[in-house]
CSV table of C-alpha atoms in Angstrom, one decimal:
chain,number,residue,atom,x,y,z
A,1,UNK,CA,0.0,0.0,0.0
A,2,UNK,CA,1.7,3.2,-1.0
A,3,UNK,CA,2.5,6.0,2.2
A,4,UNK,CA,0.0,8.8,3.1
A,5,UNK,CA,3.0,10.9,1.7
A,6,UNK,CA,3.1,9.2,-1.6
A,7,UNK,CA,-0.8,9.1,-1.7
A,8,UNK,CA,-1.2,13.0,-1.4
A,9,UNK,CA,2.0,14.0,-3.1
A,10,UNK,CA,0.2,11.9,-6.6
A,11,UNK,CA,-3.1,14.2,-5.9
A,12,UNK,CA,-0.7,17.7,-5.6
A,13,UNK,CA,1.3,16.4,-8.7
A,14,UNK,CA,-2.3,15.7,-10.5
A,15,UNK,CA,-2.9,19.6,-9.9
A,16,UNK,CA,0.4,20.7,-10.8
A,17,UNK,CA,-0.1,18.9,-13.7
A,18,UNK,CA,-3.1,21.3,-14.7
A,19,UNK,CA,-0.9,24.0,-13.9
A,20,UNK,CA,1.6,23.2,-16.1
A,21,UNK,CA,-0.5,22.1,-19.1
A,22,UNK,CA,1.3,18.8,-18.9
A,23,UNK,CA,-1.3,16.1,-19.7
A,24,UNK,CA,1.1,13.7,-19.8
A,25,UNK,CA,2.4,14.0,-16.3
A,26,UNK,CA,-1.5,13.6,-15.4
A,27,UNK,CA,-2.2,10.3,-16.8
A,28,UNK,CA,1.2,8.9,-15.7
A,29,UNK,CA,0.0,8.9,-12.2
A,30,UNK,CA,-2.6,6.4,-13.3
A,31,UNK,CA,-2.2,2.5,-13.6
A,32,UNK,CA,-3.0,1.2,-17.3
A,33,UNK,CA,-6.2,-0.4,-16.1
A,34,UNK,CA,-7.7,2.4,-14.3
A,35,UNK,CA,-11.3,3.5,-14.0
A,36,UNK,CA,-12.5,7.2,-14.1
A,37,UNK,CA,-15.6,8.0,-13.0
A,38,UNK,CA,-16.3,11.8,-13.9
A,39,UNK,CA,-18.6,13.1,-12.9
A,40,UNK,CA,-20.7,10.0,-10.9
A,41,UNK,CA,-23.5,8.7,-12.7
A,42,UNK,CA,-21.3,9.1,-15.9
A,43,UNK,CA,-20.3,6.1,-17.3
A,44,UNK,CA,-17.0,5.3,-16.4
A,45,UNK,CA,-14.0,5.1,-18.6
A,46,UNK,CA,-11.2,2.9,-18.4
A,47,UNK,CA,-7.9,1.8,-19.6
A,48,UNK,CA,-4.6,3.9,-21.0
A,49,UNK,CA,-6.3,5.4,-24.4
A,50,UNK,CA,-9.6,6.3,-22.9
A,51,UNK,CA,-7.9,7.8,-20.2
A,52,UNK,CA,-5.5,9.7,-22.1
A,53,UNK,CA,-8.3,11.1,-24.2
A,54,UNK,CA,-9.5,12.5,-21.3
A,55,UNK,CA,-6.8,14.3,-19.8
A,56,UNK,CA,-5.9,15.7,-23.4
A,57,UNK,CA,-9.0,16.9,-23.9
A,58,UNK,CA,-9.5,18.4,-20.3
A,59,UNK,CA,-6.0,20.2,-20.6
A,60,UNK,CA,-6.6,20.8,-24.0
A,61,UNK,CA,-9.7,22.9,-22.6
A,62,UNK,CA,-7.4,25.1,-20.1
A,63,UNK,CA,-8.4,23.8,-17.1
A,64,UNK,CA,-6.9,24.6,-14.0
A,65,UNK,CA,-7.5,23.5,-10.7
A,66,UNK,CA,-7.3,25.1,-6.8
A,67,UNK,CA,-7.3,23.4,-3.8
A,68,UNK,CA,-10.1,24.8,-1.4
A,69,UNK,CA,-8.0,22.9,1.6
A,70,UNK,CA,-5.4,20.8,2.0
A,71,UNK,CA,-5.7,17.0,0.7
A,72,UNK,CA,-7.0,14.8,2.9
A,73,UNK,CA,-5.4,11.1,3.5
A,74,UNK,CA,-7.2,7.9,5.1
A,75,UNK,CA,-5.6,4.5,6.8
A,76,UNK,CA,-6.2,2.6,3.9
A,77,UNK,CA,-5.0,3.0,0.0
A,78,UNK,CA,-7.5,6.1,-0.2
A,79,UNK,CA,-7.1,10.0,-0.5
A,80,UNK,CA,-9.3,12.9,-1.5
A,81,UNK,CA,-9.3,16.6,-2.1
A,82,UNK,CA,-11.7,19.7,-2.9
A,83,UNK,CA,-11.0,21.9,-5.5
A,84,UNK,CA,-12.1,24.3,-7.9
A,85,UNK,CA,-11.7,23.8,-11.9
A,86,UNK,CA,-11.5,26.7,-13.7
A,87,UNK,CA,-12.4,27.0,-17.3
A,88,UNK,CA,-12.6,29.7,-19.8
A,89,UNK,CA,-15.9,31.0,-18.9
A,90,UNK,CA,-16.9,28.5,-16.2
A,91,UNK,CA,-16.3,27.2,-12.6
A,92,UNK,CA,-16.6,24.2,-11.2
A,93,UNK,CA,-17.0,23.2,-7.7
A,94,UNK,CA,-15.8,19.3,-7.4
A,95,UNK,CA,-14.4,16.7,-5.0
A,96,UNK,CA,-12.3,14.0,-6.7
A,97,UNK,CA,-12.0,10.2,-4.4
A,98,UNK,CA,-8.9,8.7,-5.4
A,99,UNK,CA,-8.1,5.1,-4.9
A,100,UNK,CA,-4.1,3.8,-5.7
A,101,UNK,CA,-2.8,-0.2,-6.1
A,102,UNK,CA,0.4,-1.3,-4.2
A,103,UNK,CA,2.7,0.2,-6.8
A,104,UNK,CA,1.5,3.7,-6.0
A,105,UNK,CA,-0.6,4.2,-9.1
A,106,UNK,CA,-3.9,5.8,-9.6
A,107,UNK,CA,-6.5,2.6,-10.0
A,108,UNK,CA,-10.1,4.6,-9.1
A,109,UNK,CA,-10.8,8.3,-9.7
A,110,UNK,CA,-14.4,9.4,-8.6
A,111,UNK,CA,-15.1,13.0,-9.3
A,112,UNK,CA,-17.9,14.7,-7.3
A,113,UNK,CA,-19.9,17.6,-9.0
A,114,UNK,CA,-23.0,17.8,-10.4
A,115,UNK,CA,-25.2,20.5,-12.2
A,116,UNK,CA,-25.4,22.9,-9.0
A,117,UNK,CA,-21.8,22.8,-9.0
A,118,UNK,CA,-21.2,24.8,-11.9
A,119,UNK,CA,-20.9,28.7,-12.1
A,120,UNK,CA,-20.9,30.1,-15.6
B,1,UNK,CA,-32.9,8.9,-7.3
B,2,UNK,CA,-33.1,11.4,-4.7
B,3,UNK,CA,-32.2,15.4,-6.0
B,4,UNK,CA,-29.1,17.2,-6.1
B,5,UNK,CA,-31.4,19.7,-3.4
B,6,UNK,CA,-32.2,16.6,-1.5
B,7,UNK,CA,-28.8,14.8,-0.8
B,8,UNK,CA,-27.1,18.2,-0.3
B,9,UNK,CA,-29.5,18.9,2.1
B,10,UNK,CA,-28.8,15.3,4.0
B,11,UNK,CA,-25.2,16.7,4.5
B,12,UNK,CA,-25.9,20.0,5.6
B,13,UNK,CA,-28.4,18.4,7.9
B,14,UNK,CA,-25.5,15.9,8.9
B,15,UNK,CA,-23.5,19.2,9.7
B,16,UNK,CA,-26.3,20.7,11.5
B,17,UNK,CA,-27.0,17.6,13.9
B,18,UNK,CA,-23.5,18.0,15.1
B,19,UNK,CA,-24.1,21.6,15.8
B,20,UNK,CA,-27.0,21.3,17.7
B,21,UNK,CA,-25.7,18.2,19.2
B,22,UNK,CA,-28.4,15.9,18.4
B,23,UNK,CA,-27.4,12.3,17.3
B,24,UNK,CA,-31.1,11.6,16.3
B,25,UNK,CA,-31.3,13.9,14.1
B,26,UNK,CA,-27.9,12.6,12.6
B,27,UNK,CA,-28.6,8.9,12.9
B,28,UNK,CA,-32.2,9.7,11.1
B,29,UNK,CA,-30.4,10.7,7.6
B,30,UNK,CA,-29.1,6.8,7.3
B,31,UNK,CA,-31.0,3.3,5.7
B,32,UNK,CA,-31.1,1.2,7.9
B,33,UNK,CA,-28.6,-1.3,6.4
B,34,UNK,CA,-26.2,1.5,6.1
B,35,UNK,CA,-22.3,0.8,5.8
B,36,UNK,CA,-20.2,3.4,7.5
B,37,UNK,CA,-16.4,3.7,6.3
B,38,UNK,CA,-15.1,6.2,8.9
B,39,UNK,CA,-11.6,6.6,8.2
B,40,UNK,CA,-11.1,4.7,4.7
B,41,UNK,CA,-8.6,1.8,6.0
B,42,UNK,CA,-10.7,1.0,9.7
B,43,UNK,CA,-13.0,-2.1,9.2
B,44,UNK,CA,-16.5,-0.8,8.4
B,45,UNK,CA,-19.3,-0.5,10.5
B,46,UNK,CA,-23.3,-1.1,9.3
B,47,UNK,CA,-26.9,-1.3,10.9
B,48,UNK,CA,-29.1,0.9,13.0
B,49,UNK,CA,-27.8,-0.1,16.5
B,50,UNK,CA,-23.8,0.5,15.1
B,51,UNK,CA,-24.4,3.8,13.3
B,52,UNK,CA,-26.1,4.7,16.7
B,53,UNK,CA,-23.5,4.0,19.0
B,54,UNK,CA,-21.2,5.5,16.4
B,55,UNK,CA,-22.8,8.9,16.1
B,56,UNK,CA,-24.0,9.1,19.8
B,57,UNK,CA,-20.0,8.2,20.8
B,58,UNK,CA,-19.1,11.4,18.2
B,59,UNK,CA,-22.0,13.9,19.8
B,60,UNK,CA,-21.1,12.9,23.5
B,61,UNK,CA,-17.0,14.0,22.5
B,62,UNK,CA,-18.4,17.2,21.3
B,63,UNK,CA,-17.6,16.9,17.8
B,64,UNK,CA,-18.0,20.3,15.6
B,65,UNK,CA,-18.3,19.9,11.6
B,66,UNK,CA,-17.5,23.2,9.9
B,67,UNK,CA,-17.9,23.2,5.4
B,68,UNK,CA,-14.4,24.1,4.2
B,69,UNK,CA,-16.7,25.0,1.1
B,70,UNK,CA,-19.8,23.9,-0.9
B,71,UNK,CA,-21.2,20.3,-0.3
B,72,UNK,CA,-20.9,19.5,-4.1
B,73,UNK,CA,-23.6,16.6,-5.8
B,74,UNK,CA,-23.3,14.4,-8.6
B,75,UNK,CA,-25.5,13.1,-12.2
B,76,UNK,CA,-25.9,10.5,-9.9
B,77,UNK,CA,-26.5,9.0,-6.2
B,78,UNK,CA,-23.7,10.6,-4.4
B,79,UNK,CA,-22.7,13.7,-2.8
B,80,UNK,CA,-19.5,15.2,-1.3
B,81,UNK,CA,-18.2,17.6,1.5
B,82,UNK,CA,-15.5,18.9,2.9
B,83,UNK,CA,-14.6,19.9,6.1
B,84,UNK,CA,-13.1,20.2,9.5
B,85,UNK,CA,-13.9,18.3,12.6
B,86,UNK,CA,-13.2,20.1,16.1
B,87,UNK,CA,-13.1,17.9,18.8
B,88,UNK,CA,-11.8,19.8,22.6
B,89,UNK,CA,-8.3,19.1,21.9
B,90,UNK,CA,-8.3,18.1,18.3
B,91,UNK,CA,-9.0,19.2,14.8
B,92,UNK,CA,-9.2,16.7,11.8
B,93,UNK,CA,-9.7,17.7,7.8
B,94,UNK,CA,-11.7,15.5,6.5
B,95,UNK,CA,-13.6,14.8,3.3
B,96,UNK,CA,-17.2,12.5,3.5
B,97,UNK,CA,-19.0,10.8,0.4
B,98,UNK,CA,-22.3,9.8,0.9
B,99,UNK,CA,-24.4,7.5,-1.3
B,100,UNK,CA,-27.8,7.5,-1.2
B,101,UNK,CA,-30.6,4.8,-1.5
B,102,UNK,CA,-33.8,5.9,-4.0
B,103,UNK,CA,-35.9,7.1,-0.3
B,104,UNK,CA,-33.3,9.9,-0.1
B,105,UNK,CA,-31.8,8.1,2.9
B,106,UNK,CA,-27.9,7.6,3.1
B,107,UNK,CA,-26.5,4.1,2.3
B,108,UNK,CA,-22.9,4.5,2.3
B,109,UNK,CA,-20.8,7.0,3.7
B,110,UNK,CA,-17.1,6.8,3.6
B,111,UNK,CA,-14.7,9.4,5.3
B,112,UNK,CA,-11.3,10.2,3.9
B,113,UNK,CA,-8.9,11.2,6.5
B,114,UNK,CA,-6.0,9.8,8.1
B,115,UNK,CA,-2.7,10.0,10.9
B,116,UNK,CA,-1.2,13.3,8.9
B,117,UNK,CA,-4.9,15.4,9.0
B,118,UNK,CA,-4.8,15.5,12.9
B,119,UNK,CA,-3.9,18.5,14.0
B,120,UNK,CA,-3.5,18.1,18.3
């Protein structure tokens, strides 16, 4: 099971990746197999090309995100944060669940934020 | 499906039962046969008499819950909040995700914190 450290220092680096434009740092924090689920009651994507798509597109799209507090850990192979996705024209309030195998990688993402979360 | 209104409601309720210091009221917003994950990584607790015991145990240590922003919804059965617990001694960031059953009641809640969001 990776460390709280390693857990919430994948999370920052899936910000900084925003930040940076870098969707390629994004989606190398995620295991080939992984499942996103964005927002729930999506259908949920899986696997390298799907989820590559995804992180293009949503860079692509010049979103950036802000924390709204610091990343919370758990006791088990879980961690979360609250944040704020800014878009040209748009902002969106979300909570992203995160769920990592042994080898540190990203295996479940679950994205909270439905239709009241949206500012245009 | 319950509403976005409805299951963000259900948190700020849960919020508001701490506040007023009513397990009841707290206890009330859960099925029956509800699984409670509280931290991610502690073996999970489920049924009426557990979620009790649990909540009463959290009121009687004088618990406080306050947002650290929006509860944010879903397109689906689940909502999300963030926030900080004050206990007399103790303060914990957390993040909760609750799922809810078609009656509106919760069915799942899971709590993401963990040994590095204690603050003594």
């Amino acid at each position: 099971m990776p460390t709280q450290e390693q857990m919430k220092r994948a999370l920052q680096d899936y910000v900084d990746g925003f930040a940076a434009g870098d969707a390629a740092a994004i989606t190398a924090l995620f295991a080939d197999d992984a499942v996103i689920e964005d927002p729930v009651g999506n259908p949920p994507i899986s696997g390298r090309a799907a989820i590559e798509e995804f992180y293009a597109n949503a860079v692509a799209g010049g979103a950036k995100l802000t924390l709204d507090g610091p990343i919370r850990g758990s006791y088990g192979d879980g961690a979360a944060m609250a944040f704020t996705v800014e878009v040209p024209g748009m902002r969106i309030r979300v909570i992203d669940v995160m769920t990592f195998g042994a080898d540190g990688k990203i295996v479940k993402m679950t994205a909270y934020w439905g239709p009241d979360d949206i500012e245009q």
